[in-house]
Amino acid sequence: MMRNYETLYILRPDLEEETTADQVKRLADVVATAGGEIQEVNTWGKRRMAYEIEGHREGYYVLMKFASDTDVPKELERVLRISEPVLRYIVIREDE
């Protein structure tokens, strides 16, 4: 059964634009490859964070919405956890 999810992740602000775009595409591909359906990828750009993370005061925010079964968010979280450019992330299920 397909459920709706959204994930917000913050990339390091010192990445080059091209690298940032590659990361956004790569993470969307993780969902698509695992059988999920991307509904929206919304890049918010660089924003100041509430507190410093790994020496950074700002980060590049990306909101991604997708529909999938329950295995896809687990795989996405695994990839986000081991991705060096990702400072923080959260994956939540949207309730119907």
N, C-alpha and C. Protein backbone atom coordinates (compact mmCIF):
# COMPACT_ATOMS: atom_id res chain seq x y z
N MET A 1 0.83 -1.19 0.00
CA MET A 1 0.00 0.00 0.00
C MET A 1 0.87 1.26 0.00
N MET A 2 0.56 2.17 -0.88
CA MET A 2 1.35 3.40 -0.98
C MET A 2 0.90 4.40 0.08
N ARG A 3 1.87 4.96 0.77
CA ARG A 3 1.60 6.00 1.77
C ARG A 3 2.38 7.24 1.37
N ASN A 4 1.92 8.39 1.86
CA ASN A 4 2.63 9.64 1.57
C ASN A 4 3.64 9.96 2.67
N TYR A 5 4.82 10.35 2.25
CA TYR A 5 5.90 10.71 3.17
C TYR A 5 6.47 12.05 2.76
N GLU A 6 7.09 12.70 3.72
CA GLU A 6 7.91 13.84 3.34
C GLU A 6 9.18 13.79 4.16
N THR A 7 10.25 14.24 3.54
CA THR A 7 11.53 14.28 4.23
C THR A 7 12.11 15.67 4.04
N LEU A 8 12.65 16.19 5.11
CA LEU A 8 13.35 17.46 5.06
C LEU A 8 14.79 17.15 5.42
N TYR A 9 15.71 17.56 4.56
CA TYR A 9 17.12 17.34 4.91
C TYR A 9 17.91 18.61 4.67
N ILE A 10 19.02 18.71 5.40
CA ILE A 10 19.87 19.88 5.33
C ILE A 10 21.25 19.43 4.85
N LEU A 11 21.69 20.02 3.75
CA LEU A 11 23.01 19.72 3.20
C LEU A 11 24.02 20.77 3.67
N ARG A 12 25.29 20.39 3.67
CA ARG A 12 26.34 21.33 4.06
C ARG A 12 26.31 22.55 3.15
N PRO A 13 26.48 23.75 3.69
CA PRO A 13 26.40 24.97 2.89
C PRO A 13 27.63 25.22 2.04
N ASP A 14 28.74 24.54 2.34
CA ASP A 14 29.99 24.82 1.61
C ASP A 14 30.16 23.96 0.36
N LEU A 15 29.12 23.22 -0.03
CA LEU A 15 29.19 22.42 -1.26
C LEU A 15 29.02 23.34 -2.46
N GLU A 16 29.63 22.95 -3.58
CA GLU A 16 29.43 23.72 -4.81
C GLU A 16 28.00 23.46 -5.29
N GLU A 17 27.46 24.43 -6.05
CA GLU A 17 26.08 24.32 -6.54
C GLU A 17 25.83 23.00 -7.26
N GLU A 18 26.79 22.63 -8.10
CA GLU A 18 26.66 21.40 -8.89
C GLU A 18 26.60 20.16 -7.98
N THR A 19 27.44 20.14 -6.95
CA THR A 19 27.46 19.03 -6.00
C THR A 19 26.15 18.97 -5.23
N THR A 20 25.63 20.14 -4.84
CA THR A 20 24.35 20.20 -4.13
C THR A 20 23.25 19.63 -5.01
N ALA A 21 23.19 20.06 -6.26
CA ALA A 21 22.19 19.57 -7.21
C ALA A 21 22.31 18.05 -7.40
N ASP A 22 23.54 17.55 -7.47
CA ASP A 22 23.78 16.11 -7.62
C ASP A 22 23.23 15.34 -6.41
N GLN A 23 23.45 15.88 -5.22
CA GLN A 23 22.96 15.25 -3.99
C GLN A 23 21.43 15.19 -3.99
N VAL A 24 20.80 16.30 -4.35
CA VAL A 24 19.33 16.36 -4.39
C VAL A 24 18.80 15.31 -5.36
N LYS A 25 19.43 15.21 -6.54
CA LYS A 25 19.01 14.24 -7.55
C LYS A 25 19.26 12.81 -7.06
N ARG A 26 20.42 12.60 -6.44
CA ARG A 26 20.79 11.27 -5.96
C ARG A 26 19.78 10.77 -4.92
N LEU A 27 19.39 11.65 -4.00
CA LEU A 27 18.46 11.24 -2.95
C LEU A 27 17.06 10.99 -3.52
N ALA A 28 16.67 11.76 -4.53
CA ALA A 28 15.39 11.51 -5.21
C ALA A 28 15.45 10.17 -5.95
N ASP A 29 16.62 9.88 -6.54
CA ASP A 29 16.81 8.60 -7.25
C ASP A 29 16.72 7.40 -6.31
N VAL A 30 17.18 7.57 -5.07
CA VAL A 30 17.09 6.49 -4.08
C VAL A 30 15.63 6.08 -3.92
N VAL A 31 14.76 7.08 -3.78
CA VAL A 31 13.33 6.82 -3.61
C VAL A 31 12.76 6.16 -4.87
N ALA A 32 13.06 6.72 -6.04
CA ALA A 32 12.53 6.21 -7.30
C ALA A 32 13.01 4.77 -7.58
N THR A 33 14.29 4.53 -7.34
CA THR A 33 14.86 3.20 -7.58
C THR A 33 14.25 2.15 -6.67
N ALA A 34 13.94 2.56 -5.43
CA ALA A 34 13.36 1.61 -4.46
C ALA A 34 11.87 1.39 -4.70
N GLY A 35 11.31 2.08 -5.68
CA GLY A 35 9.90 1.86 -6.01
C GLY A 35 8.97 2.96 -5.52
N GLY A 36 9.54 4.03 -5.01
CA GLY A 36 8.72 5.15 -4.56
C GLY A 36 8.38 6.08 -5.72
N GLU A 37 7.46 6.97 -5.48
CA GLU A 37 7.00 7.90 -6.51
C GLU A 37 7.20 9.32 -5.99
N ILE A 38 8.14 10.05 -6.59
CA ILE A 38 8.43 11.42 -6.16
C ILE A 38 7.27 12.32 -6.57
N GLN A 39 6.75 13.08 -5.60
CA GLN A 39 5.65 14.00 -5.91
C GLN A 39 6.16 15.42 -6.04
N GLU A 40 7.18 15.76 -5.25
CA GLU A 40 7.66 17.14 -5.24
C GLU A 40 9.03 17.19 -4.60
N VAL A 41 9.94 17.97 -5.20
CA VAL A 41 11.23 18.26 -4.57
C VAL A 41 11.34 19.77 -4.53
N ASN A 42 11.36 20.30 -3.32
CA ASN A 42 11.33 21.74 -3.14
C ASN A 42 12.63 22.19 -2.47
N THR A 43 13.50 22.86 -3.21
CA THR A 43 14.76 23.33 -2.62
C THR A 43 14.54 24.73 -2.05
N TRP A 44 14.76 24.86 -0.76
CA TRP A 44 14.56 26.13 -0.07
C TRP A 44 15.80 27.00 -0.13
N GLY A 45 16.93 26.41 -0.50
CA GLY A 45 18.18 27.17 -0.55
C GLY A 45 18.84 27.27 0.81
N LYS A 46 19.85 28.15 0.88
CA LYS A 46 20.61 28.30 2.14
C LYS A 46 19.80 29.10 3.14
N ARG A 47 19.77 28.59 4.36
CA ARG A 47 19.08 29.27 5.46
C ARG A 47 19.92 29.15 6.72
N ARG A 48 19.76 30.12 7.57
CA ARG A 48 20.45 30.09 8.86
C ARG A 48 19.77 29.04 9.75
N MET A 49 20.60 28.26 10.43
CA MET A 49 20.06 27.21 11.31
C MET A 49 19.93 27.76 12.73
N ALA A 50 19.09 27.12 13.52
CA ALA A 50 18.86 27.54 14.90
C ALA A 50 20.13 27.40 15.75
N TYR A 51 20.94 26.39 15.42
CA TYR A 51 22.19 26.18 16.15
C TYR A 51 23.22 25.60 15.20
N GLU A 52 24.46 25.67 15.63
CA GLU A 52 25.57 25.21 14.79
C GLU A 52 25.60 23.68 14.72
N ILE A 53 25.81 23.17 13.51
CA ILE A 53 25.96 21.72 13.32
C ILE A 53 27.27 21.50 12.57
N GLU A 54 28.16 20.73 13.16
CA GLU A 54 29.47 20.43 12.56
C GLU A 54 30.18 21.70 12.10
N GLY A 55 30.07 22.76 12.88
CA GLY A 55 30.78 24.01 12.57
C GLY A 55 30.07 24.91 11.57
N HIS A 56 28.89 24.51 11.12
CA HIS A 56 28.15 25.32 10.13
C HIS A 56 27.01 26.07 10.81
N ARG A 57 26.87 27.35 10.46
CA ARG A 57 25.77 28.17 11.00
C ARG A 57 24.58 28.18 10.05
N GLU A 58 24.79 27.79 8.80
CA GLU A 58 23.67 27.71 7.86
C GLU A 58 23.75 26.40 7.09
N GLY A 59 22.64 26.07 6.43
CA GLY A 59 22.59 24.83 5.66
C GLY A 59 21.69 25.01 4.46
N TYR A 60 21.79 24.06 3.53
CA TYR A 60 20.98 24.09 2.32
C TYR A 60 19.79 23.14 2.53
N TYR A 61 18.60 23.72 2.64
CA TYR A 61 17.40 22.95 2.99
C TYR A 61 16.69 22.41 1.75
N VAL A 62 16.25 21.15 1.82
CA VAL A 62 15.49 20.54 0.74
C VAL A 62 14.32 19.75 1.34
N LEU A 63 13.12 19.99 0.80
CA LEU A 63 11.93 19.25 1.21
C LEU A 63 11.51 18.36 0.05
N MET A 64 11.38 17.06 0.32
CA MET A 64 11.00 16.11 -0.72
C MET A 64 9.76 15.36 -0.27
N LYS A 65 8.74 15.34 -1.12
CA LYS A 65 7.51 14.59 -0.83
C LYS A 65 7.44 13.41 -1.79
N PHE A 66 7.05 12.26 -1.25
CA PHE A 66 6.95 11.07 -2.11
C PHE A 66 5.92 10.10 -1.56
N ALA A 67 5.47 9.21 -2.44
CA ALA A 67 4.55 8.14 -2.06
C ALA A 67 5.28 6.82 -2.24
N SER A 68 5.11 5.92 -1.29
CA SER A 68 5.79 4.62 -1.39
C SER A 68 5.23 3.66 -0.36
N ASP A 69 5.72 2.41 -0.45
CA ASP A 69 5.40 1.47 0.63
C ASP A 69 6.41 1.70 1.76
N THR A 70 6.29 0.95 2.83
CA THR A 70 7.07 1.22 4.04
C THR A 70 8.57 0.94 3.94
N ASP A 71 9.01 0.18 2.93
CA ASP A 71 10.44 -0.13 2.82
C ASP A 71 11.27 1.06 2.32
N VAL A 72 10.67 1.90 1.49
CA VAL A 72 11.41 2.99 0.85
C VAL A 72 11.94 4.01 1.87
N PRO A 73 11.13 4.47 2.84
CA PRO A 73 11.69 5.42 3.82
C PRO A 73 12.86 4.84 4.62
N LYS A 74 12.82 3.54 4.89
CA LYS A 74 13.92 2.91 5.62
C LYS A 74 15.21 2.99 4.80
N GLU A 75 15.10 2.70 3.51
CA GLU A 75 16.27 2.77 2.63
C GLU A 75 16.75 4.21 2.51
N LEU A 76 15.83 5.15 2.38
CA LEU A 76 16.19 6.56 2.27
C LEU A 76 16.92 7.02 3.54
N GLU A 77 16.41 6.63 4.70
CA GLU A 77 17.07 7.00 5.97
C GLU A 77 18.47 6.40 6.06
N ARG A 78 18.62 5.17 5.58
CA ARG A 78 19.94 4.54 5.60
C ARG A 78 20.93 5.35 4.76
N VAL A 79 20.49 5.76 3.56
CA VAL A 79 21.36 6.53 2.66
C VAL A 79 21.65 7.92 3.26
N LEU A 80 20.63 8.56 3.81
CA LEU A 80 20.82 9.88 4.43
C LEU A 80 21.82 9.81 5.59
N ARG A 81 21.72 8.74 6.38
CA ARG A 81 22.59 8.58 7.54
C ARG A 81 24.06 8.48 7.14
N ILE A 82 24.34 7.79 6.03
CA ILE A 82 25.74 7.59 5.64
C ILE A 82 26.25 8.63 4.64
N SER A 83 25.40 9.57 4.21
CA SER A 83 25.81 10.60 3.25
C SER A 83 26.51 11.73 3.98
N GLU A 84 27.79 11.92 3.66
CA GLU A 84 28.58 12.93 4.35
C GLU A 84 28.04 14.36 4.19
N PRO A 85 27.52 14.74 2.99
CA PRO A 85 27.03 16.12 2.84
C PRO A 85 25.76 16.43 3.63
N VAL A 86 25.08 15.40 4.14
CA VAL A 86 23.82 15.62 4.86
C VAL A 86 24.12 15.91 6.33
N LEU A 87 23.72 17.10 6.79
CA LEU A 87 23.94 17.48 8.19
C LEU A 87 22.84 16.90 9.08
N ARG A 88 21.58 17.07 8.67
CA ARG A 88 20.44 16.58 9.44
C ARG A 88 19.33 16.18 8.47
N TYR A 89 18.45 15.29 8.95
CA TYR A 89 17.31 14.89 8.12
C TYR A 89 16.19 14.41 9.02
N ILE A 90 14.98 14.45 8.48
CA ILE A 90 13.84 13.84 9.16
C ILE A 90 12.91 13.30 8.07
N VAL A 91 12.40 12.09 8.29
CA VAL A 91 11.45 11.49 7.35
C VAL A 91 10.17 11.24 8.15
N ILE A 92 9.06 11.79 7.67
CA ILE A 92 7.80 11.58 8.39
C ILE A 92 6.72 11.08 7.43
N ARG A 93 5.79 10.32 7.98
CA ARG A 93 4.66 9.85 7.20
C ARG A 93 3.53 10.86 7.36
N GLU A 94 2.96 11.28 6.24
CA GLU A 94 1.83 12.19 6.30
C GLU A 94 0.58 11.35 6.59
N ASP A 95 -0.16 11.73 7.61
CA ASP A 95 -1.37 10.99 7.93
C ASP A 95 -2.48 11.37 6.96
N GLU A 96 -3.31 10.38 6.69
CA GLU A 96 -4.41 10.62 5.73
C GLU A 96 -5.41 11.58 6.32
